[in-house]
Coordinates of C-alpha atoms in Angstrom, one line a residue:
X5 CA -30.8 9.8 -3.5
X6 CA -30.5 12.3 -0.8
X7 CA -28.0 15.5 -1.3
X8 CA -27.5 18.3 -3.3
X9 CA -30.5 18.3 -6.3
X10 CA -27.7 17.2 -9.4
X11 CA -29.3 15.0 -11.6
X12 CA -28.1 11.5 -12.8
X13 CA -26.5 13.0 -16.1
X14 CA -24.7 15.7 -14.7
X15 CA -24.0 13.6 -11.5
X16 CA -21.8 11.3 -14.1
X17 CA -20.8 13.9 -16.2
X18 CA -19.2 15.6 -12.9
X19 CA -17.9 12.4 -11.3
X20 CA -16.1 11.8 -13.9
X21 CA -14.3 15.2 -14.4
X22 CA -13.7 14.9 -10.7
X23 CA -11.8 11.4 -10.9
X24 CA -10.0 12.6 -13.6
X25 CA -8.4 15.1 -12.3
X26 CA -6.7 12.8 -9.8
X27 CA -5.9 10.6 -12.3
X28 CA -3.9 13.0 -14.1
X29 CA -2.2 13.9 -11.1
X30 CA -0.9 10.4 -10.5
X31 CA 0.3 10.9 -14.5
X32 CA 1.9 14.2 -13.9
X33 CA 3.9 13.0 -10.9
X34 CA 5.0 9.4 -12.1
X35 CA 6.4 11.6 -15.8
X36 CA 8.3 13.8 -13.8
X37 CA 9.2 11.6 -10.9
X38 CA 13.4 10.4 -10.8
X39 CA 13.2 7.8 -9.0
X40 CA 13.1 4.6 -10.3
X41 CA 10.4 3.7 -7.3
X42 CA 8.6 6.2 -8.1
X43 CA 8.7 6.6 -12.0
X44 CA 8.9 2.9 -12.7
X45 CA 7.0 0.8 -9.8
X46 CA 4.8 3.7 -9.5
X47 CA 4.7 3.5 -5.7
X48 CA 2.9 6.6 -5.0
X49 CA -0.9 7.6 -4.6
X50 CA -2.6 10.8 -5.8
X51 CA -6.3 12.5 -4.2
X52 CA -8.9 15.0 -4.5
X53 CA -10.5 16.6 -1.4
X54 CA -13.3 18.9 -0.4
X55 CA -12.9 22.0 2.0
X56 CA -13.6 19.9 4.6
X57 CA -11.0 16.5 4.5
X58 CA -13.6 14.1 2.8
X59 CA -11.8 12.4 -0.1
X60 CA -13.8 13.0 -3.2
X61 CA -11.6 11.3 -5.7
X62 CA -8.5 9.2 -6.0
X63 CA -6.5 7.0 -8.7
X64 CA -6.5 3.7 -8.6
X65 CA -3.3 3.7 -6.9
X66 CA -1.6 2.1 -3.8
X67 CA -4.8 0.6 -1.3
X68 CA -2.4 1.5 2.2
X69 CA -2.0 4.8 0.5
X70 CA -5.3 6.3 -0.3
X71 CA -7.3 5.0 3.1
X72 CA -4.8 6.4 5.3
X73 CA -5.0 9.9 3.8
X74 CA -7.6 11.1 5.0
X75 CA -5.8 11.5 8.2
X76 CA -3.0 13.7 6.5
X77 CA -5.3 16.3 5.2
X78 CA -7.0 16.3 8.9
X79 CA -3.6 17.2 10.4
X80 CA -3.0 19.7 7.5
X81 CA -6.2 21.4 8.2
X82 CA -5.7 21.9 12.2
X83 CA -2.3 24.2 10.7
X84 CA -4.5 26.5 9.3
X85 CA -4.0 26.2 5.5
X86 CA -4.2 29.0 3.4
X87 CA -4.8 30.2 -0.8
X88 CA -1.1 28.9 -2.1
X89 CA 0.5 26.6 0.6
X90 CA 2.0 23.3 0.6
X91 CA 2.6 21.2 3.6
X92 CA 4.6 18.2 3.3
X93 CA 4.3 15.8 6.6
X94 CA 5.6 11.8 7.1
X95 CA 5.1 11.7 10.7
X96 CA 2.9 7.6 10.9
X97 CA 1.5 10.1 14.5
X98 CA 0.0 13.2 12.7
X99 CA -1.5 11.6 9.8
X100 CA 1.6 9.4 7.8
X101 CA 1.4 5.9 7.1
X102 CA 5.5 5.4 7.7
X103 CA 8.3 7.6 7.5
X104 CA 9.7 7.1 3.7
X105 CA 6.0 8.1 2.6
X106 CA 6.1 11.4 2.2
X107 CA 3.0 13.2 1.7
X108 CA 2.0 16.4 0.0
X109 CA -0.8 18.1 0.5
X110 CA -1.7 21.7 -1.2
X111 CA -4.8 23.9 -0.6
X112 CA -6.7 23.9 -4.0
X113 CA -7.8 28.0 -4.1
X114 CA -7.9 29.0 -8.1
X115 CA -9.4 32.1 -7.0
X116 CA -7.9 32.7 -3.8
X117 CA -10.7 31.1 -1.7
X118 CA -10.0 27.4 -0.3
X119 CA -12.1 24.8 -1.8
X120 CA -10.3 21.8 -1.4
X121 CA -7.0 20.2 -1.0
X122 CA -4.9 18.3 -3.8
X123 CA -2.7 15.4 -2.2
X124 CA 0.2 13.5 -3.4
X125 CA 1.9 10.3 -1.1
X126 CA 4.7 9.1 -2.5
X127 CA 7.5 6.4 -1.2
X128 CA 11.1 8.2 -1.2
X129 CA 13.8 5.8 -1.8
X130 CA 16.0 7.3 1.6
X131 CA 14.8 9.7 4.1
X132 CA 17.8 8.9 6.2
X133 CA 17.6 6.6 9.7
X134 CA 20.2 3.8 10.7
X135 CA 20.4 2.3 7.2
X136 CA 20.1 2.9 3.5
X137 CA 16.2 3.0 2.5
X138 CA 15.0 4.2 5.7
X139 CA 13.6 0.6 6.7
X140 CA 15.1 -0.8 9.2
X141 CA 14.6 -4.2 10.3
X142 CA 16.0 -4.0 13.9
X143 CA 14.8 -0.3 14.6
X144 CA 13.0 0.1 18.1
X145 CA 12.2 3.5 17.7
X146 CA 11.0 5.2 15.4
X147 CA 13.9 8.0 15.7
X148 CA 16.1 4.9 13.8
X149 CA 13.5 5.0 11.2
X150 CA 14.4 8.7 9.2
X151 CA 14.0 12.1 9.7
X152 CA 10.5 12.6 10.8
X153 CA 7.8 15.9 9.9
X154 CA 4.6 17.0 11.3
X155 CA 2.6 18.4 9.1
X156 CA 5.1 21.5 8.4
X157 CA 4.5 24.2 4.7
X158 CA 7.0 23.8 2.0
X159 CA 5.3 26.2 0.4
X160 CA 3.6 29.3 2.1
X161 CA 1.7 31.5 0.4
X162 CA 3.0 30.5 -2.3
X163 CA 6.7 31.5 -2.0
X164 CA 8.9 28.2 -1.5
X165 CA 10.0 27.6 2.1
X166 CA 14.2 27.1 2.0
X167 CA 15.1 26.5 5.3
X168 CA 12.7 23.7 5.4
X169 CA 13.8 21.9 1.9
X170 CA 17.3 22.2 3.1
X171 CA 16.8 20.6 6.5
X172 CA 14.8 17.5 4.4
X173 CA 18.0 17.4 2.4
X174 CA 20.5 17.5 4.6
X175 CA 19.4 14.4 6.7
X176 CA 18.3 12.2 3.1
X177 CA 21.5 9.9 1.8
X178 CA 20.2 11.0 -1.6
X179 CA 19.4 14.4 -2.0
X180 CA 19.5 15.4 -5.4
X181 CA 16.6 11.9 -5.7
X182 CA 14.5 13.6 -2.9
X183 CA 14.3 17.2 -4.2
X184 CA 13.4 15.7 -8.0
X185 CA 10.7 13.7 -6.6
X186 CA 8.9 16.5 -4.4
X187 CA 9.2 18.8 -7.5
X188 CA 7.3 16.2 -9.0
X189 CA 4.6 15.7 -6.4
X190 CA 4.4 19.7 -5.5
X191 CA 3.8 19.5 -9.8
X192 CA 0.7 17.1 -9.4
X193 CA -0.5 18.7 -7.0
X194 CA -0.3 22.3 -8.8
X195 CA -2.2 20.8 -11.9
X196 CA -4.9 19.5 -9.8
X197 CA -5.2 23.4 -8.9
X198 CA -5.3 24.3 -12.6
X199 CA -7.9 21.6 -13.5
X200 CA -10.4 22.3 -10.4
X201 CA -10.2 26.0 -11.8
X202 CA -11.0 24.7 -15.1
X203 CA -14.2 22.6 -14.0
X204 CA -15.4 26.4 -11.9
X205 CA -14.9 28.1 -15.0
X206 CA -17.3 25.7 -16.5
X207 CA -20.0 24.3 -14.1
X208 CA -19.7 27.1 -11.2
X209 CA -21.2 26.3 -7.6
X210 CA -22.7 23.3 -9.1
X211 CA -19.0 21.4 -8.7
X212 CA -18.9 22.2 -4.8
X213 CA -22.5 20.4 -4.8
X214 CA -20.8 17.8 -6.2
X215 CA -18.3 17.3 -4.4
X216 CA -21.2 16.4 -1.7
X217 CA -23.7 14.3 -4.4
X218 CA -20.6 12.2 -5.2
X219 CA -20.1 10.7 -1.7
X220 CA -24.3 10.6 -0.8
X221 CA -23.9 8.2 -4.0
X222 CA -20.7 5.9 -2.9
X223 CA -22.4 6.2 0.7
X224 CA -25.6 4.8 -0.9
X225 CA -24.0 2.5 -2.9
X226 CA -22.0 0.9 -0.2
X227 CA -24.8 0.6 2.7
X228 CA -26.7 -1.4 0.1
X229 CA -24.3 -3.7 -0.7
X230 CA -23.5 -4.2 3.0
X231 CA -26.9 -5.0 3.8
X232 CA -27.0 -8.0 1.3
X233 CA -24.5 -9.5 3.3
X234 CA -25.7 -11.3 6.4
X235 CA -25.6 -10.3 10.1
X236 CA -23.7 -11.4 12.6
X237 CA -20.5 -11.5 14.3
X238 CA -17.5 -12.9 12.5
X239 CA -13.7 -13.7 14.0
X240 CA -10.7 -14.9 12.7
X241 CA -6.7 -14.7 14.2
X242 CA -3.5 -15.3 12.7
X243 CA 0.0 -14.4 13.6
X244 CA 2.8 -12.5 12.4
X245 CA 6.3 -14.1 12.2
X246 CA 8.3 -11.7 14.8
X247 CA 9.4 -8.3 14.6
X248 CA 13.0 -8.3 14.2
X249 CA 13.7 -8.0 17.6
X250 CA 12.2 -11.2 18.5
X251 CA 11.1 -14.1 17.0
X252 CA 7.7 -14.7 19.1
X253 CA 4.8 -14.7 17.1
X254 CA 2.3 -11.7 17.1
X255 CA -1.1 -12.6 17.0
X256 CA -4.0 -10.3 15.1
X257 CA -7.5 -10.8 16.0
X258 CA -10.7 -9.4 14.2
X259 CA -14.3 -9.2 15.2
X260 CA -16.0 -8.3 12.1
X261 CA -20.2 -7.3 12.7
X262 CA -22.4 -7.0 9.7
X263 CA -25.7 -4.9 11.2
X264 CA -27.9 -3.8 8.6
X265 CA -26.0 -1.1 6.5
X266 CA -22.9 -1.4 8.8
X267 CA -20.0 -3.2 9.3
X268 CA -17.8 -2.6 12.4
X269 CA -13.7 -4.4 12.6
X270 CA -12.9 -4.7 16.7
X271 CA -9.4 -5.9 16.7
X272 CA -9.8 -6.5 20.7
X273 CA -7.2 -9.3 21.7
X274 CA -4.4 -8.4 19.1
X275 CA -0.8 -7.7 20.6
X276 CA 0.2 -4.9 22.6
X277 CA 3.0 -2.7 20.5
X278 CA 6.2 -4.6 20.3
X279 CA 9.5 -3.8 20.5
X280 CA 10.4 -3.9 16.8
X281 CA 9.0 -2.0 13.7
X282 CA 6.1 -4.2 13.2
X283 CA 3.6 -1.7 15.0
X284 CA 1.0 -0.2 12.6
X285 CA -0.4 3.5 13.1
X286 CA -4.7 3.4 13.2
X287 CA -4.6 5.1 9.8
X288 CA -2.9 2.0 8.4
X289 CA -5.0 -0.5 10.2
X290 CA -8.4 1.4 8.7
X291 CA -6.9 1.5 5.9
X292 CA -6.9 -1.9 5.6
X293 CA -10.3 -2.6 6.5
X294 CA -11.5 0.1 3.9
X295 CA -9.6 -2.1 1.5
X296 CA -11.4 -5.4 2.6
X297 CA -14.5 -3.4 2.3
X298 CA -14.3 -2.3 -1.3
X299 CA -12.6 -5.8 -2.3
X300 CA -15.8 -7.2 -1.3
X301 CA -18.3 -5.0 -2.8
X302 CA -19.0 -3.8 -6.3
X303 CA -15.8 -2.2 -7.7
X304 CA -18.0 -0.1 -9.7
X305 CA -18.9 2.2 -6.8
X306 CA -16.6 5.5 -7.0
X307 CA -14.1 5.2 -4.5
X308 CA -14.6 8.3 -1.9
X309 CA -15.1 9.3 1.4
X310 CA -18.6 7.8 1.5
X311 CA -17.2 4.2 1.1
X312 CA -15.4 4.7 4.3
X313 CA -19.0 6.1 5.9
X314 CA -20.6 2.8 7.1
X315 CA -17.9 1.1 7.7
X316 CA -16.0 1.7 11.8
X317 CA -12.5 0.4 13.0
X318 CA -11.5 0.1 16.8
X319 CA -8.1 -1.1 18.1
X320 CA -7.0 -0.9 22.1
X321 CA -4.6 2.2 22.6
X322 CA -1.0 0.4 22.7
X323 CA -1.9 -2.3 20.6
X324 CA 0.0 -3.3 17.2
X325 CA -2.5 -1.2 15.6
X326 CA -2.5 1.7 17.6
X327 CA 0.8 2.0 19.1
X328 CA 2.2 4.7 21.3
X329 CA 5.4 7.3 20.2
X330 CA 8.2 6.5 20.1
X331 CA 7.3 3.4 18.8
X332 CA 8.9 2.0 15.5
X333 CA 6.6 1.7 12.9
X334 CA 8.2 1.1 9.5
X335 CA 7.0 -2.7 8.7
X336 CA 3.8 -1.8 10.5
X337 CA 3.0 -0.4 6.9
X338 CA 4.1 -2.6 4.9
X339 CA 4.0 -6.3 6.4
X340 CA 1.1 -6.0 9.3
X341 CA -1.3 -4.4 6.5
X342 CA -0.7 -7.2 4.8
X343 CA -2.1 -9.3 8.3
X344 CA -4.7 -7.0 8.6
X345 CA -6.0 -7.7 5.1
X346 CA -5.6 -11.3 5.6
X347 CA -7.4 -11.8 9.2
X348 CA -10.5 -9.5 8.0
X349 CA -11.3 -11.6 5.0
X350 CA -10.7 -14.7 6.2
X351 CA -13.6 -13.7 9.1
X352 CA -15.8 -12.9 6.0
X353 CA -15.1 -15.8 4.2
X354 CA -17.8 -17.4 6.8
X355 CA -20.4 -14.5 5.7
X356 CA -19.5 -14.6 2.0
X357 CA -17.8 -18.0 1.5
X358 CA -18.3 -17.7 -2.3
X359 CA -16.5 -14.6 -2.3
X360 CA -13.3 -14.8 -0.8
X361 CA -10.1 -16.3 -2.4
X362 CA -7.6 -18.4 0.1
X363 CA -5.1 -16.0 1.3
X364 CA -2.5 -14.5 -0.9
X365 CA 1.6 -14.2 -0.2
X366 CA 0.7 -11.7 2.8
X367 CA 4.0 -9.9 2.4
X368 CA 5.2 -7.4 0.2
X369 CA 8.7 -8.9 0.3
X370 CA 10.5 -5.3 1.0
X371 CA 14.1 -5.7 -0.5
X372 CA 16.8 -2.6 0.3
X373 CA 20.0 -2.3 -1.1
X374 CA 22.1 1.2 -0.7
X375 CA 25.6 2.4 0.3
X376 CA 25.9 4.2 3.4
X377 CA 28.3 6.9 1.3
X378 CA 24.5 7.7 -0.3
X379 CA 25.7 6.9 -3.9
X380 CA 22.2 5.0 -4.5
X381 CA 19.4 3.1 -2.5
X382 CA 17.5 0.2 -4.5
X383 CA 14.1 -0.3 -3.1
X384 CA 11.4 -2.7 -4.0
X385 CA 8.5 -4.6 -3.2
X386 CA 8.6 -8.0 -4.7
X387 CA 5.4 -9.5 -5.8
X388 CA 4.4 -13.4 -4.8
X389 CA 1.1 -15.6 -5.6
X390 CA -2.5 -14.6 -5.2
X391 CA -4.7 -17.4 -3.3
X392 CA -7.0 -19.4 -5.3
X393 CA -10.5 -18.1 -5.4
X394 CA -13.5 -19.7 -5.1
X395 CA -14.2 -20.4 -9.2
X396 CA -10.9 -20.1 -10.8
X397 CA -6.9 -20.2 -9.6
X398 CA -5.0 -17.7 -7.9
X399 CA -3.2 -15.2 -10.2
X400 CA 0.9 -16.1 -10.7
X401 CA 3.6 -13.1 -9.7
X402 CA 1.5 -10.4 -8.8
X403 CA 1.0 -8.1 -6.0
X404 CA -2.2 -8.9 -3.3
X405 CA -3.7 -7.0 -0.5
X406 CA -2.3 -3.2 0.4
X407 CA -0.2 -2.9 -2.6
X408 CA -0.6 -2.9 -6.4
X409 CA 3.2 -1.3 -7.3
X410 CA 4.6 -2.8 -10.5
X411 CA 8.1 -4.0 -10.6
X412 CA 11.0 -2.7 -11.7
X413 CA 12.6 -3.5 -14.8
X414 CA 15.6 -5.4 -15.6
X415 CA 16.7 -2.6 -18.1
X416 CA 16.1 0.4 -15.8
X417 CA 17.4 -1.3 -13.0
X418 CA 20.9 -2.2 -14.1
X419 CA 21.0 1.3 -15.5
X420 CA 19.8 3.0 -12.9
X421 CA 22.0 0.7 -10.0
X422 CA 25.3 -0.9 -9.2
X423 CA 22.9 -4.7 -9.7
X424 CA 22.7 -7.0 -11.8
X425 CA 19.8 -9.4 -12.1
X426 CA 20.7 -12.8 -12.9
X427 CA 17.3 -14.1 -12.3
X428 CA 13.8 -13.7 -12.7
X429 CA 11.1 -16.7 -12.8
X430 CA 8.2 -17.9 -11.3
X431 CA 8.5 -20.7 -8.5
X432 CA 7.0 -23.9 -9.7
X433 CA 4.4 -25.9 -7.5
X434 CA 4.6 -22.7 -4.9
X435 CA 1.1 -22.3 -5.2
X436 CA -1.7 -24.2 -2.9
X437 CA -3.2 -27.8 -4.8
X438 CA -7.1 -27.5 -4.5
X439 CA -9.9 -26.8 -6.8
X440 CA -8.2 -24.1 -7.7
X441 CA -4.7 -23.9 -7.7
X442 CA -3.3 -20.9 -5.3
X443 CA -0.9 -18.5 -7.9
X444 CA 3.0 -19.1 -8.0
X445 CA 5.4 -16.9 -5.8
X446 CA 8.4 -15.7 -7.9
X447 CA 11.8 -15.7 -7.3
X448 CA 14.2 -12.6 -7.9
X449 CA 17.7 -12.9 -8.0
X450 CA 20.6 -10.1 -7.9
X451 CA 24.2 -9.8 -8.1
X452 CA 25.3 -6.5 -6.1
X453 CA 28.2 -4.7 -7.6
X454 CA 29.8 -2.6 -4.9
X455 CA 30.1 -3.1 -1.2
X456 CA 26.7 -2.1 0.2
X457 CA 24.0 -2.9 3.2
X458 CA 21.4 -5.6 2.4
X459 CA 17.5 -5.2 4.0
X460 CA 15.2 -7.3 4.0
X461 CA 11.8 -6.9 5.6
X462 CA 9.3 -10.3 4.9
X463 CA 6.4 -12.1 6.6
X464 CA 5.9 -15.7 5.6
X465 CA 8.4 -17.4 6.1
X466 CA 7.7 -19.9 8.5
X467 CA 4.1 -20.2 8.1
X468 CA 2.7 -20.3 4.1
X469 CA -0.6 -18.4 3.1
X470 CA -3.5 -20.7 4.5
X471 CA -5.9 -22.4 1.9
X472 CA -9.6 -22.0 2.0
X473 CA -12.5 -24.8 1.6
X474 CA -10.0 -27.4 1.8
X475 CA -6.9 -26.2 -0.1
X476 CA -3.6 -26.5 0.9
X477 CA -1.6 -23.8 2.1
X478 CA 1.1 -22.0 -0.2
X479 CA 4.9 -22.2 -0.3
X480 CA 6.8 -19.9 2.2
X481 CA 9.0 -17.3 0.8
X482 CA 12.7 -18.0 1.3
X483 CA 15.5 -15.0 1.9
X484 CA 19.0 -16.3 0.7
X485 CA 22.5 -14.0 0.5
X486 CA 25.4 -16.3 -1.4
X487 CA 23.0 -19.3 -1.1
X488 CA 22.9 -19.2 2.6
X489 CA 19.4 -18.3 4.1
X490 CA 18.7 -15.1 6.2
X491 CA 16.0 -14.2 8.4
X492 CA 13.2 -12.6 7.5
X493 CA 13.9 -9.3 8.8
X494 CA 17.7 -8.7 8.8
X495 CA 20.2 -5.7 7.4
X496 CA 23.7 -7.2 6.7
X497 CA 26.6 -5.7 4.9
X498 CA 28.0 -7.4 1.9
X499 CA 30.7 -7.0 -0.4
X500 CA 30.8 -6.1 -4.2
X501 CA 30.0 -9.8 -6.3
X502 CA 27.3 -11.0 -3.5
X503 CA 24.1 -12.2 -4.8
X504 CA 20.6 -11.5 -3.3
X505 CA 17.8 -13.8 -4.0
X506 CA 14.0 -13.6 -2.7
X507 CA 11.9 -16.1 -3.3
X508 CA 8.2 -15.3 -2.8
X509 CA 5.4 -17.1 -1.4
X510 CA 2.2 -18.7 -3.6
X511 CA -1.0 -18.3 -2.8
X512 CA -3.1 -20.9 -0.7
X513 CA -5.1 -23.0 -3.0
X514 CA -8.9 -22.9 -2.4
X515 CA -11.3 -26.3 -2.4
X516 CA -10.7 -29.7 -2.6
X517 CA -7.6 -30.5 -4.3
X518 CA -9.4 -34.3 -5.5
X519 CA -11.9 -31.7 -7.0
X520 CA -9.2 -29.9 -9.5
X521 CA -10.1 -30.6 -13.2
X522 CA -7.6 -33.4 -14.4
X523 CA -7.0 -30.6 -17.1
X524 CA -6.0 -28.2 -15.5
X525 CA -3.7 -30.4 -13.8
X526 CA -1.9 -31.3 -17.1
X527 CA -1.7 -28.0 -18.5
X528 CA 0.3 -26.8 -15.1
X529 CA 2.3 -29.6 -15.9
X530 CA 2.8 -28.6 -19.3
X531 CA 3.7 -25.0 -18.7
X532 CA 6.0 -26.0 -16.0
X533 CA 3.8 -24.4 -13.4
X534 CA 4.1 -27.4 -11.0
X535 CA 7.6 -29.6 -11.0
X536 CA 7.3 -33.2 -10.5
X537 CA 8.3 -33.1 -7.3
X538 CA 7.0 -30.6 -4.6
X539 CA 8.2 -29.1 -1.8
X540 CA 6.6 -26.7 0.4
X541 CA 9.5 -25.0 1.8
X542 CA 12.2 -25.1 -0.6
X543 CA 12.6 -25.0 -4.4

């Protein structure tokens, strides 16, 4: 292995100690987060850098997170960061994903020399914009979106900046939320300070060599694995389902080249920005590669900065995925990662056919429900089927692609919230018939207990997740308000008794579905996984 001389003991003994420390960040913040979003789904991500803005360490947190990073500490570093300051930026143009993901980032100087950079990304309930949750669905700029923040310090020097907390709280509908849950990040970030200090104390110079030897290794590990895969030039295209402006669809196209060690994504031929909020800043887009990437090599391989090494990402300038300011951005994030994801492994299911499952939900099902007084703002990401893969089914009611949050639950919120759920199942026969049976979608119900404004933000509605090898294509997800069906993207104001049900989409189903083991069929039958009669687009 090239790199600093550490050898293979040490190497692990140090890697470990490294990834550690960002996993304990991720602890510290989620403890002493407030929100429910935070605290309960764990939406939010948590990183270790070097000096120089190469990730050395992460959790195992939120994939559209983490690979889009990267690009935060970059624009941190061009403000010349100092021993004790925290800069807090959200701007999707100077290194944020979208504008309710607010990300921390604190030089890492236990004795007072910068060595690296601690950084927390976490998704704030409200950071004002045109409606509660700061998402959306008709925005066309991203001015509707929330109050918006270059890379600016919240802390310098290490004395708190006021003037700039105050402006953040003053244009938030839930203030008291917002500071709780930077406290908690700006926390996380402070013990990864303490713990980085800890590990100079004990192994000296030797952990700044390996903060290099650590991504030589990932580097390594992941050029090997890409050059078992064979070369050549693979495409796929699919569409997304409008952008709440319009209901035209929005193609995606990928070019995906396997050369030796490499692997370069050209998404030449995808849509120029749209008018809605379906545009997706570059960071998001690589993000999503790097996620393909890792999902298709060995999980085992420490996820760093040298993972993201052999691995390049173009887009045209003005596209969907590399849009222009003042372009709205929000759902680029959430629902066009989820495209992304979906377009690059289906053109690697022709390299690696026994590799890749059929297509997942490919949403994340974004549900908002606030008052405009700022009394509360409900927030979630709902989670649907997972596609069938190539040896066994698809996985039932679980998050896929960019997002691994967990849900929310019933208990905390009914306290925490003016809901009520009434109802919360899995879909029967929403998942794909093949081989292997694509996972069931869910369906989530609430009753909403004061006057408030409704948000949805989806993707499959019209079209279900494609099968794979011959499987049939999962259920689309349905939006309903009072029984009546919305659009997929829509904000509407309803009164106190409404109810708000989302029903998810399943998972393609991958292979033959005269193939499926007459076993498996019974016991879907028996566990009520697949009702007598089925219907693709309706329960």
């Amino acid at each position: 292995m090239s790199g600093p001389d550490i050898d293979p003991v040490s190497l692990e003994i140090l890697r470990n100690q490294l990834e550690s420390v960002a996993t304990e960040m991720g602890h510290v913040l989620i403890r002493g987060a407030y929100s429910p979003n935070i605290k309960e789904r764990q939406d939010c991500s948590t990183a270790l850098f070097d000096a120089s803005g190469r990730m050395v360490a992460q959790a195992e947190h939120i994939p559209v997170h983490l690979g889009a990073m990267p690009d935060a500490v970059a624009a941190v570093r061009e403000r010349d960061p100092k021993p004790g300051d925290v800069f807090i930026v959200n701007d999707p143009f100077t290194g944020g994903t979208h504008l309710p993901d607010v990300t921390l980032v604190s030089t890492v100087a236990p004795d007072d020399e910068v060595v690296g950079f601690a950084v927390s990304r976490a998704h704030h309930a409200d950071v004002g914009g045109a409606a509660p949750g700061s998402m959306p669905p008709g925005a066309r700029e991203i001015y509707e979106e929330g109050l918006r923040l270059p890379a600016v310090r919240l802390v310098d020097g290490g004395e708190p900046n006021e003037a700039v907390r105050d402006l953040i709280l003053a244009n938030v509908r839930t203030p008291d939320e917002r500071e709780a849950d930077l406290r908690a990040q700006r926390a996380a970030n402070a013990r990864a300070e303490e713990r980085v200090g800890e590990l100079l104390d004990e192994h000296g110079e030797t952990l700044l060599d390996a903060f290099d030897a650590v991504i030589d290794y990932s580097r390594e590990r992941v050029e090997a694995e890409i050059a078992d895969l064979p070369d050549g030039t693979y495409r796929a295209r699919d569409a997304l389902e409008g952008d709440g402006i319009t209901d035209a669809p929005i193609p995606i196209e990928a070019a995906v080249t396997v050369d030796g060690e490499t692997i370069d994504v050209d998404f030449a031929g995808t849509a120029d920005q749209v008018p809605g909020n379906l545009n997706a800043p570059f960071s998001v887009a690589k993000s999503a590669v790097y996620f393909v990437v890792r999902a298709i090599t060995d999980p085992e391989i420490p996820p760093n900065h040298g993972c993201y090494e052999p691995v390049s990402v173009s887009a045209p300038e003005g596209s969907l995925l590399d849009p222009e300011p003042p372009a709205a951005v929000v759902g680029g994030n959430v629902e066009t990662s989820q495209r992304v994801t979906d377009v690059t492994l289906a053109a690697l299911a022709e390299a690696v056919p026994d590799e890749i499952p059929a297509a997942g939900q490919g949403t994340m099902n974004n549900l908002i429900i606030g008052d405009r007084a700022g009394e509360f703002t409900y927030y979630e990401t709902i989670a649907g089927g997972f596609g069938g893969r190539p040896s066994k089914d698809g996985m039932d009611g679980v998050q896929v692609g960019m997002t691994n949050t967990l849900n929310t639950p019933v208990e905390a919120m009914e306290t925490a919230y003016p809901l009520r759920v009434e109802r919360y199942a899995l879909r029967p026969s929403s998942g794909g018939d093949g081989r292997f049976r694509g996972g069931l979608g869910i369906e989530r119900t609430v009753t909403v207990e004061t006057d408030a404004t409704v948000s949805v933000l989806t993707e499959r509605r019209r079209t279900g997740p494609p099968g794979l090898a011959g499987g049939e294509d999962g259920a689309t997800g349905r939006n309903l308000v009072d029984g009546d069906p919305v659009p997929a993207k829509t904000s509407v104001d309803v009164a106190a008794g409404a109810t708000v049900s989302i029903r998810t989409p399943g998972g393609g189903g991958h292979g033959d579905p005269d193939e499926r083991d007459p076993a498996a069929r019974e016991r879907d039958r028996r566990d009520g996984k697949v009702a007598e009669r089925v219907e693709k687009s309706e329960d």
